[in-house]
Coordinates of N, CA and C in Angstrom, one line a residue:
Chain A
X1 N -9.6 -20.8 17.0 CA -9.2 -20.1 15.8 C -8.3 -20.9 15.0
X2 N -8.4 -20.8 13.6 CA -7.5 -21.5 12.8 C -6.2 -20.7 12.6
X3 N -5.1 -21.5 12.9 CA -3.8 -20.8 12.8 C -3.1 -21.1 11.4
X4 N -2.4 -20.2 10.9 CA -1.6 -20.3 9.7 C -0.2 -20.3 9.9
X5 N 0.6 -21.3 9.5 CA 2.0 -21.4 9.8 C 2.7 -21.4 8.4
X6 N 3.5 -20.4 8.3 CA 4.3 -20.4 7.1 C 5.8 -20.9 7.3
X7 N 6.4 -21.5 6.2 CA 7.7 -21.9 6.3 C 8.4 -21.8 4.9
X8 N 9.7 -21.5 4.9 CA 10.5 -21.0 6.0 C 10.1 -19.6 6.4
X9 N 10.7 -19.1 7.5 CA 10.5 -17.7 7.8 C 11.3 -16.7 6.9
X10 N 12.4 -17.3 6.4 CA 13.1 -16.5 5.5 C 13.9 -17.4 4.6
X11 N 14.4 -17.0 3.4 CA 15.2 -17.8 2.5 C 16.0 -16.8 1.7
X12 N 17.1 -17.4 1.2 CA 17.9 -16.7 0.3 C 18.2 -17.6 -1.0
X13 N 18.0 -17.1 -2.2 CA 18.2 -17.8 -3.4 C 18.7 -17.1 -4.5
X14 N 19.3 -17.7 -5.4 CA 19.9 -17.0 -6.5 C 18.9 -16.7 -7.7
X15 N 19.3 -15.6 -8.4 CA 18.3 -15.3 -9.5 C 18.2 -16.5 -10.5
X16 N 17.0 -16.8 -10.8 CA 16.7 -17.9 -11.7 C 16.3 -19.2 -10.9
X17 N 16.5 -19.2 -9.6 CA 16.2 -20.4 -8.8 C 14.6 -20.5 -8.8
X18 N 14.2 -21.7 -8.5 CA 12.8 -22.0 -8.2 C 12.7 -21.9 -6.7
X19 N 11.6 -21.1 -6.2 CA 11.5 -20.9 -4.8 C 10.1 -21.4 -4.4
X20 N 9.9 -22.1 -3.3 CA 8.7 -22.6 -2.8 C 8.5 -22.1 -1.4
X21 N 7.4 -21.6 -1.1 CA 7.0 -21.2 0.3 C 5.7 -22.0 0.7
X22 N 5.7 -22.5 1.9 CA 4.7 -23.4 2.4 C 3.8 -22.7 3.4
X23 N 2.5 -22.9 3.4 CA 1.6 -22.3 4.3 C 0.7 -23.5 4.8
X24 N 0.6 -23.7 6.1 CA -0.1 -24.8 6.7 C -1.2 -24.3 7.6
X25 N -2.4 -24.7 7.4 CA -3.5 -24.3 8.2 C -3.8 -25.4 9.3
X26 N -4.2 -24.9 10.5 CA -4.4 -25.9 11.6 C -5.6 -26.8 11.5
X27 N -6.5 -26.3 10.6 CA -7.7 -27.0 10.2 C -8.0 -26.8 8.7
X28 N -8.7 -27.7 8.2 CA -9.0 -27.5 6.7 C -9.7 -26.3 6.4
X29 N -9.3 -25.6 5.3 CA -9.9 -24.4 4.9 C -10.3 -24.4 3.4
X30 N -10.5 -25.6 2.8 CA -10.8 -25.8 1.5 C -9.8 -25.1 0.6
X31 N -10.2 -24.2 -0.2 CA -9.2 -23.4 -1.0 C -9.2 -22.0 -0.7
X32 N -9.7 -21.7 0.5 CA -9.9 -20.3 0.9 C -8.6 -19.6 1.4
X33 N -7.7 -19.5 0.5 CA -6.3 -19.0 0.8 C -5.9 -18.1 -0.3
X34 N -5.3 -17.0 0.2 CA -4.7 -16.0 -0.7 C -3.2 -15.8 -0.4
X35 N -2.5 -15.3 -1.3 CA -1.0 -14.9 -1.1 C -0.8 -13.4 -1.5
X36 N 0.0 -12.8 -0.6 CA 0.3 -11.4 -0.9 C 1.9 -11.2 -0.9
X37 N 2.3 -10.2 -1.7 CA 3.7 -9.8 -1.7 C 3.8 -8.4 -1.1
X38 N 4.7 -8.2 -0.2 CA 4.9 -6.9 0.3 C 6.5 -6.6 0.2
X39 N 6.7 -5.7 -0.8 CA 8.1 -5.2 -1.0 C 8.5 -4.3 0.1
X40 N 9.7 -4.1 0.4 CA 10.2 -3.1 1.4 C 9.7 -1.8 1.3
X41 N 9.0 -1.3 2.3 CA 8.4 0.0 2.3 C 7.1 0.2 1.5
X42 N 6.6 -0.9 1.1 CA 5.4 -0.8 0.2 C 4.2 -1.5 0.9
X43 N 3.0 -1.3 0.2 CA 1.8 -1.8 0.6 C 1.7 -3.3 0.1
X44 N 1.0 -4.1 0.9 CA 0.9 -5.5 0.3 C 0.1 -5.5 -1.0
X45 N 0.4 -6.5 -1.8 CA -0.2 -6.7 -3.1 C -0.7 -8.1 -3.2
X46 N -1.9 -8.2 -3.7 CA -2.5 -9.5 -3.8 C -2.0 -10.2 -5.1
X47 N -1.4 -11.4 -4.8 CA -0.8 -12.2 -5.9 C -1.7 -13.3 -6.4
X48 N -2.3 -14.1 -5.5 CA -3.0 -15.3 -5.8 C -4.2 -15.4 -4.8
X49 N -5.3 -15.8 -5.3 CA -6.5 -16.0 -4.5 C -7.1 -17.4 -4.8
X50 N -8.0 -17.9 -3.9 CA -8.6 -19.2 -4.1 C -7.5 -20.3 -4.3
X51 N -6.4 -20.1 -3.6 CA -5.2 -21.0 -3.5 C -4.4 -21.0 -4.8
X52 N -5.1 -20.9 -6.0 CA -4.2 -21.1 -7.2 C -4.6 -20.1 -8.3
X53 N -5.5 -19.2 -8.1 CA -5.9 -18.3 -9.2 C -5.0 -17.0 -9.1
X54 N -4.3 -16.7 -10.2 CA -3.5 -15.6 -10.3 C -4.2 -14.3 -10.5
X55 N -3.9 -13.3 -9.6 CA -4.5 -12.0 -9.7 C -4.1 -11.3 -11.1
X56 N -5.0 -10.6 -11.7 CA -4.7 -9.9 -12.9 C -3.4 -9.1 -12.8
X57 N -2.5 -9.2 -13.8 CA -1.3 -8.5 -13.9 C -0.1 -9.1 -13.1
X58 N -0.3 -10.1 -12.5 CA 0.8 -10.8 -11.7 C 1.5 -11.7 -12.7
X59 N 2.9 -11.6 -12.7 CA 3.7 -12.4 -13.6 C 3.4 -13.9 -13.5
X60 N 3.5 -14.6 -14.6 CA 3.1 -16.0 -14.6 C 4.2 -16.9 -13.9
X61 N 5.3 -16.3 -13.5 CA 6.3 -17.1 -12.8 C 5.8 -17.4 -11.4
X62 N 4.8 -16.7 -11.0 CA 4.1 -17.0 -9.6 C 3.0 -18.0 -9.8
X63 N 3.0 -19.0 -8.9 CA 1.8 -20.0 -9.0 C 1.5 -20.4 -7.6
X64 N 0.3 -20.9 -7.4 CA -0.1 -21.4 -6.1 C -0.8 -22.7 -6.2
X65 N -0.7 -23.5 -5.2 CA -1.4 -24.8 -5.2 C -1.7 -25.2 -3.8
X66 N -2.6 -26.2 -3.7 CA -2.9 -26.8 -2.4 C -4.5 -26.7 -2.2
X67 N -4.9 -27.4 -1.1 CA -6.2 -27.4 -0.7 C -6.2 -28.1 0.7
X68 N -7.3 -27.7 1.5 CA -7.4 -28.3 2.8 C -6.4 -27.7 3.8
X69 N -5.3 -28.2 4.1 CA -4.5 -27.7 5.1 C -3.1 -27.3 4.6
X70 N -2.7 -27.8 3.4 CA -1.3 -27.5 2.9 C -1.3 -26.7 1.6
X71 N -0.6 -25.7 1.6 CA -0.6 -24.8 0.4 C 0.9 -24.4 0.1
X72 N 1.1 -24.1 -1.2 CA 2.4 -23.6 -1.6 C 2.3 -22.5 -2.5
X73 N 3.2 -21.6 -2.4 CA 3.4 -20.5 -3.4 C 4.8 -20.8 -4.0
X74 N 4.9 -20.8 -5.3 CA 6.1 -21.1 -6.1 C 6.4 -19.9 -7.0
X75 N 7.7 -19.5 -6.9 CA 8.2 -18.6 -7.9 C 9.1 -19.5 -8.8
X76 N 8.8 -19.6 -10.1 CA 9.5 -20.6 -10.9 C 10.9 -20.2 -11.3
X77 N 11.1 -18.9 -11.4 CA 12.5 -18.3 -11.7 C 12.6 -17.0 -10.9
X78 N 13.3 -17.0 -9.9 CA 13.4 -15.9 -9.0 C 14.0 -14.7 -9.7
X79 N 13.4 -13.5 -9.6 CA 14.0 -12.3 -10.2 C 14.2 -11.3 -9.1
X80 N 15.2 -10.3 -9.4 CA 15.6 -9.4 -8.4 C 14.3 -8.6 -7.8
X81 N 13.4 -8.3 -8.7 CA 12.2 -7.6 -8.1 C 11.3 -8.4 -7.4
X82 N 11.6 -9.6 -7.1 CA 10.7 -10.5 -6.3 C 11.2 -10.4 -4.8
X83 N 12.3 -9.7 -4.5 CA 12.7 -9.5 -3.1 C 11.5 -8.8 -2.3
X84 N 11.0 -9.5 -1.4 CA 9.8 -9.1 -0.7 C 9.5 -10.1 0.5
X85 N 8.5 -9.7 1.3 CA 8.0 -10.7 2.3 C 6.6 -11.2 1.7
X86 N 6.4 -12.4 1.8 CA 5.2 -13.0 1.3 C 4.3 -13.6 2.4
X87 N 3.1 -13.3 2.3 CA 2.1 -13.7 3.4 C 1.0 -14.5 2.8
X88 N 0.6 -15.6 3.5 CA -0.6 -16.3 3.2 C -1.7 -15.6 4.0
X89 N -2.9 -15.8 3.6 CA -4.1 -15.3 4.3 C -5.3 -16.3 4.1
X90 N -5.9 -16.6 5.1 CA -7.1 -17.4 5.0 C -8.3 -16.7 5.5
X91 N -9.4 -17.0 4.9 CA -10.7 -16.5 5.2 C -11.6 -17.7 5.6
X92 N -12.2 -17.7 6.8 CA -13.0 -18.7 7.3 C -14.0 -18.2 8.3
X93 N -15.2 -18.4 8.1 CA -16.3 -18.0 9.1 C -16.1 -16.6 9.5
X94 N -15.9 -15.7 8.5 CA -15.9 -14.2 8.8 C -14.6 -13.8 9.5
X95 N -13.7 -14.7 9.8 CA -12.4 -14.4 10.5 C -11.3 -14.5 9.5
X96 N -10.3 -13.5 9.5 CA -9.2 -13.5 8.7 C -8.0 -13.7 9.5
X97 N -7.1 -14.5 9.0 CA -5.7 -14.8 9.6 C -4.7 -14.7 8.6
X98 N -3.6 -14.0 8.9 CA -2.4 -14.1 8.0 C -1.4 -15.0 8.6
X99 N -0.6 -15.6 7.7 CA 0.7 -16.3 8.1 C 1.6 -15.3 8.6
X100 N 2.7 -15.7 9.2 CA 3.6 -14.8 9.8 C 4.6 -14.2 8.8
X101 N 4.6 -14.7 7.6 CA 5.4 -14.1 6.5 C 6.7 -14.9 6.3
X102 N 7.1 -14.8 5.0 CA 8.4 -15.4 4.6 C 9.1 -14.4 3.8
X103 N 10.3 -14.0 4.3 CA 11.2 -13.0 3.7 C 12.0 -13.7 2.6
X104 N 11.9 -13.2 1.4 CA 12.7 -13.7 0.3 C 13.8 -12.7 -0.1
X105 N 15.0 -13.2 -0.1 CA 16.2 -12.4 -0.5 C 17.0 -13.0 -1.7
X106 N 17.8 -12.2 -2.2 CA 18.6 -12.7 -3.3 C 20.0 -13.1 -2.8
X107 N 20.5 -14.2 -3.1 CA 21.8 -14.7 -2.6 C 22.9 -13.9 -3.5
Chain B
X1 N -9.9 4.9 -11.1 CA -8.8 4.3 -10.4 C -9.2 4.1 -8.9
X2 N -9.2 2.9 -8.3 CA -9.5 2.7 -7.0 C -8.4 3.4 -6.1
X3 N -8.9 4.2 -5.1 CA -8.0 4.9 -4.2 C -8.6 4.7 -2.8
X4 N -7.7 4.5 -1.8 CA -8.1 4.4 -0.4 C -7.1 5.2 0.3
X5 N -7.5 6.2 1.1 CA -6.6 7.1 1.7 C -7.0 7.2 3.2
X6 N -6.1 6.8 4.0 CA -6.3 6.8 5.5 C -5.8 8.0 6.1
X7 N -6.5 8.4 7.2 CA -6.1 9.6 8.0 C -6.4 9.3 9.5
X8 N -5.9 10.2 10.3 CA -6.3 10.2 11.7 C -5.3 9.5 12.7
X9 N -4.2 9.0 12.1 CA -3.2 8.4 13.0 C -2.5 9.5 13.8
X10 N -1.7 9.0 14.8 CA -1.0 10.0 15.6 C -0.4 9.3 16.9
X11 N 0.0 10.2 17.7 CA 0.5 9.8 19.0 C -0.6 9.9 20.1
X12 N -0.8 8.8 20.8 CA -1.9 8.8 21.8 C -1.3 8.0 23.1
X13 N -1.8 8.5 24.3 CA -1.3 7.9 25.5 C -2.1 6.6 25.7
X14 N -1.4 5.6 26.4 CA -2.1 4.3 26.8 C -3.4 4.7 27.5
X15 N -4.5 3.9 27.0 CA -5.8 4.1 27.7 C -6.6 5.2 26.8
X16 N -6.0 5.8 25.9 CA -6.6 6.8 25.1 C -7.4 6.3 23.9
X17 N -7.9 7.2 23.2 CA -8.8 6.9 22.1 C -8.3 7.6 20.8
X18 N -8.6 7.0 19.6 CA -8.3 7.6 18.4 C -9.3 7.1 17.4
X19 N -9.7 7.9 16.4 CA -10.5 7.5 15.3 C -9.8 7.7 14.0
X20 N -9.8 6.6 13.3 CA -9.1 6.6 12.0 C -10.2 6.7 10.9
X21 N -9.9 7.3 9.8 CA -10.8 7.4 8.6 C -10.1 6.9 7.4
X22 N -10.9 6.4 6.5 CA -10.4 5.9 5.1 C -11.4 6.5 4.1
X23 N -10.9 7.4 3.2 CA -11.7 7.9 2.2 C -11.5 7.0 0.9
X24 N -12.6 6.5 0.4 CA -12.6 5.7 -0.8 C -13.1 6.4 -2.0
X25 N -12.5 6.0 -3.1 CA -12.9 6.6 -4.5 C -12.6 5.6 -5.6
X26 N -13.2 5.8 -6.7 CA -12.9 5.0 -7.8 C -13.8 3.7 -7.9
X27 N -14.6 3.5 -7.0 CA -15.5 2.3 -7.0 C -16.7 2.5 -6.3
X28 N -17.8 1.7 -6.4 CA -19.0 1.8 -5.7 C -18.9 1.3 -4.2
X29 N -18.5 2.2 -3.3 CA -18.1 1.9 -2.0 C -19.1 1.0 -1.3
X30 N -20.4 1.3 -1.4 CA -21.4 0.7 -0.8 C -21.6 -0.8 -1.1
X31 N -21.0 -1.3 -2.2 CA -21.1 -2.6 -2.8 C -20.0 -3.5 -2.2
X32 N -19.0 -3.1 -1.4 CA -17.9 -3.8 -0.9 C -17.7 -3.9 0.5
X33 N -17.4 -5.1 1.0 CA -16.9 -5.2 2.4 C -15.6 -4.4 2.5
X34 N -15.4 -3.9 3.7 CA -14.2 -3.2 3.9 C -13.5 -3.6 5.2
X35 N -12.2 -3.5 5.3 CA -11.5 -4.1 6.3 C -10.4 -3.1 6.8
X36 N -9.9 -3.3 8.1 CA -8.8 -2.7 8.6 C -7.7 -3.8 9.0
X37 N -6.5 -3.6 8.5 CA -5.4 -4.4 8.8 C -4.2 -3.6 9.3
X38 N -3.5 -4.2 10.3 CA -2.4 -3.3 10.8 C -1.1 -4.1 10.8
X39 N -0.1 -3.3 10.9 CA 1.3 -3.9 10.9 C 2.2 -3.1 11.7
X40 N 2.7 -3.8 12.8 CA 3.7 -3.2 13.6 C 5.0 -3.1 12.9
X41 N 5.8 -2.2 13.3 CA 7.1 -2.0 12.6 C 8.0 -3.2 12.6
X42 N 8.3 -3.8 11.4 CA 9.1 -5.0 11.3 C 8.4 -6.3 11.6
X43 N 7.1 -6.2 11.7 CA 6.2 -7.4 12.0 C 5.3 -7.7 10.9
X44 N 4.6 -8.7 11.0 CA 3.6 -9.2 10.0 C 2.3 -8.5 10.0
X45 N 1.4 -8.9 9.2 CA 0.1 -8.4 9.0 C -0.9 -8.9 10.0
X46 N -1.7 -8.1 10.6 CA -2.7 -8.5 11.5 C -4.1 -7.9 11.1
X47 N -5.0 -8.8 10.9 CA -6.4 -8.3 10.5 C -7.0 -7.7 11.8
X48 N -7.7 -6.6 11.7 CA -8.2 -5.8 12.8 C -9.7 -5.8 12.9
X49 N -10.4 -5.7 11.7 CA -11.9 -5.6 11.7 C -12.3 -5.7 10.3
X50 N -13.6 -6.0 10.1 CA -14.3 -6.0 8.9 C -15.7 -5.5 9.0
X51 N -16.2 -4.9 7.9 CA -17.7 -4.5 8.0 C -18.2 -4.9 6.6
X52 N -19.4 -5.5 6.6 CA -20.0 -5.9 5.4 C -20.9 -4.8 4.8
X53 N -21.4 -5.1 3.7 CA -22.2 -4.1 3.0 C -23.5 -3.8 3.7
X54 N -24.0 -4.8 4.5 CA -25.2 -4.5 5.3 C -24.8 -4.0 6.7
X55 N -23.6 -3.7 7.0 CA -23.2 -3.0 8.2 C -22.8 -4.1 9.3
X56 N -22.9 -5.3 8.9 CA -22.4 -6.4 9.9 C -20.9 -6.2 10.2
X57 N -20.5 -6.5 11.4 CA -19.1 -6.2 11.8 C -18.4 -7.4 12.4
X58 N -17.1 -7.5 12.3 CA -16.4 -8.7 12.8 C -15.0 -8.2 13.3
X59 N -14.6 -8.9 14.3 CA -13.4 -8.5 15.0 C -12.6 -9.7 15.5
X60 N -11.3 -9.7 15.6 CA -10.6 -10.7 16.2 C -10.6 -10.4 17.8
X61 N -10.3 -11.5 18.5 CA -10.3 -11.3 20.0 C -9.4 -10.2 20.6
X62 N -8.3 -10.0 19.9 CA -7.3 -9.0 20.3 C -7.9 -7.6 20.4
X63 N -8.9 -7.3 19.6 CA -9.5 -5.9 19.6 C -10.9 -5.8 19.9
X64 N -11.6 -7.0 20.1 CA -13.0 -7.0 20.3 C -13.4 -6.3 21.6
X65 N -14.3 -5.4 21.6 CA -14.8 -4.7 22.7 C -14.0 -3.4 22.9
X66 N -12.9 -3.2 22.1 CA -12.2 -1.9 22.3 C -12.3 -1.1 20.9
X67 N -12.3 -1.9 19.8 CA -12.3 -1.1 18.5 C -13.8 -1.3 17.9
X68 N -14.2 -0.3 17.2 CA -15.4 -0.3 16.5 C -15.3 0.2 15.1
X69 N -15.6 -0.7 14.1 CA -15.5 -0.3 12.7 C -16.9 0.2 12.3
X70 N -17.0 1.2 11.3 CA -18.2 1.7 10.9 C -18.0 2.2 9.5
X71 N -19.1 2.5 8.8 CA -18.9 3.1 7.4 C -20.1 4.0 7.2
X72 N -19.8 5.1 6.3 CA -20.7 6.0 6.0 C -20.8 6.1 4.4
X73 N -21.7 5.3 3.9 CA -21.7 5.1 2.4 C -21.9 6.4 1.7
X74 N -22.7 7.3 2.2 CA -23.0 8.6 1.5 C -21.7 9.4 1.3
X75 N -20.7 9.2 2.2 CA -19.5 9.9 2.2 C -18.3 9.0 1.7
X76 N -18.6 7.8 1.2 CA -17.5 6.9 0.8 C -16.4 6.7 1.8
X77 N -16.9 6.6 3.1 CA -15.9 6.6 4.1 C -16.0 5.4 5.1
X78 N -14.9 5.0 5.5 CA -14.7 3.9 6.5 C -14.1 4.5 7.7
X79 N -14.4 4.0 8.9 CA -13.9 4.5 10.1 C -13.4 3.3 11.1
X80 N -12.5 3.7 12.0 CA -12.2 2.8 13.0 C -12.0 3.6 14.3
X81 N -13.0 3.3 15.2 CA -12.8 4.0 16.5 C -12.1 3.1 17.5
X82 N -11.0 3.5 18.0 CA -10.1 2.7 18.8 C -10.1 3.3 20.2
X83 N -10.5 2.5 21.2 CA -10.6 2.9 22.6 C -9.7 2.0 23.4
X84 N -9.4 2.5 24.6 CA -8.5 1.7 25.6 C -7.2 1.3 24.9
X85 N -6.6 2.2 24.2 CA -5.4 1.8 23.4 C -4.3 1.3 24.3
X86 N -3.5 0.4 23.8 CA -2.4 -0.1 24.5 C -1.1 0.0 23.6
X87 N 0.1 -0.2 24.2 CA 1.3 -0.1 23.5 C 1.3 -1.1 22.3
X88 N 0.7 -2.2 22.5 CA 0.7 -3.3 21.5 C -0.2 -3.0 20.3
X89 N -0.9 -1.8 20.4 CA -1.7 -1.4 19.3 C -0.9 -0.6 18.3
X90 N 0.3 -0.2 18.7 CA 1.1 0.6 17.8 C 1.5 0.0 16.6
X91 N 1.1 0.6 15.4 CA 1.3 -0.1 14.1 C 0.8 1.0 13.1
X92 N 1.1 0.6 11.8 CA 0.5 1.2 10.7 C -0.8 0.5 10.4
X93 N -1.9 1.4 10.2 CA -3.2 0.8 10.0 C -3.5 1.0 8.6
X94 N -3.9 -0.1 7.8 CA -4.3 0.0 6.5 C -5.8 -0.2 6.4
X95 N -6.5 0.5 5.5 CA -7.8 0.0 5.1 C -7.6 -0.7 3.8
X96 N -8.5 -1.7 3.6 CA -8.4 -2.6 2.5 C -9.8 -3.0 2.0
X97 N -9.9 -3.1 0.7 CA -11.2 -3.5 0.1 C -11.3 -5.0 0.0
X98 N -12.4 -5.6 0.5 CA -12.6 -6.9 0.4 C -13.1 -7.4 -1.0
X99 N -12.6 -8.5 -1.5 CA -13.0 -9.1 -2.8 C -13.4 -10.5 -2.5
X100 N -14.6 -10.8 -3.0 CA -15.1 -12.2 -2.8 C -14.9 -13.0 -4.0
X101 N -14.5 -14.2 -3.7 CA -14.4 -15.2 -4.8 C -15.0 -16.5 -4.2
X102 N -16.2 -16.9 -4.7 CA -16.9 -18.0 -4.1 C -17.2 -17.7 -2.6
X103 N -16.7 -18.6 -1.7 CA -16.9 -18.4 -0.3 C -15.7 -17.8 0.4
X104 N -14.8 -17.3 -0.4 CA -13.5 -16.7 0.2 C -13.3 -15.2 -0.1
X105 N -12.8 -14.6 0.9 CA -12.6 -13.1 0.7 C -11.1 -12.8 0.9
X106 N -10.7 -11.9 0.0 CA -9.3 -11.4 0.1 C -9.3 -10.0 -0.1
X107 N -8.1 -9.3 -0.1 CA -8.0 -7.9 -0.2 C -7.3 -7.4 -1.5
X108 N -8.1 -6.7 -2.4 CA -7.5 -6.5 -3.7 C -6.9 -5.1 -3.7
X109 N -7.3 -4.1 -2.9 CA -6.8 -2.8 -2.9 C -6.5 -2.4 -1.4
X110 N -5.4 -1.7 -1.2 CA -5.0 -1.3 0.1 C -4.7 0.2 0.0
X111 N -4.9 0.9 1.2 CA -4.5 2.3 1.3 C -3.0 2.3 1.6
X112 N -2.4 3.5 1.8 CA -1.0 3.6 2.1 C -0.8 3.5 3.5
X113 N -1.8 3.5 4.4 CA -1.6 3.4 5.8 C -1.5 4.6 6.6
X114 N -1.8 4.6 7.9 CA -1.7 5.7 8.8 C -1.1 5.2 10.1
X115 N -0.1 5.8 10.6 CA 0.6 5.3 11.8 C 0.0 5.7 13.1
X116 N -0.2 4.8 13.9 CA -0.8 5.0 15.3 C 0.4 4.6 16.3
X117 N 0.7 5.5 17.2 CA 1.7 5.2 18.2 C 1.1 5.4 19.5
X118 N 1.1 4.4 20.3 CA 0.5 4.5 21.7 C 1.8 4.5 22.6
X119 N 1.9 5.6 23.3 CA 3.1 5.8 24.2 C 2.9 7.0 25.1
X120 N 3.4 6.8 26.3 CA 3.3 7.9 27.2 C 4.5 8.9 27.1

């Protein structure tokens, strides 16, 4: 099975900072990667799919990049409402795997 | 408006069974793959099962042989039959709609979840 490893597991940054979260696949997955945001007590929300395509309605400060095994989610200017846990998710051969999550807090 | 509403969660003893349901509305249910995803308290997301539009089913090793996903398109409903439950199955169970983009699938709508607690 392909494993997904996110880093860091948590981070603390100031409002306005640029934040980068990394997701690494144990084998190449082309661009079959999505990112989700889960705010405390809420349901996960799709942010980005196909590694870099922004889901409708998601603020443009969110962006994704990568292909193969290494992917990044970037928040260009961190806002208070971005406090959440972020998960990557891969789809490959009908099997789905999530990364372990990255908790983002405001410093 | 797309809505997914789970039900059927509760307290069950180890080794017991439970059947979850997900009522879908606001979209053509039969045209979409559907999934179950779970989340233990304070933990990450874990994919549990998927069912395609043709009724094909998929499971990770952790639940294969114990869980069965099914759908009833006439009732816009998704089900998860869970047998031989273990303490490690304790979690909130979400149903989610699959969205295809090229050869990749992701989840664009999620229900609010139903809590399953496995304990004696």
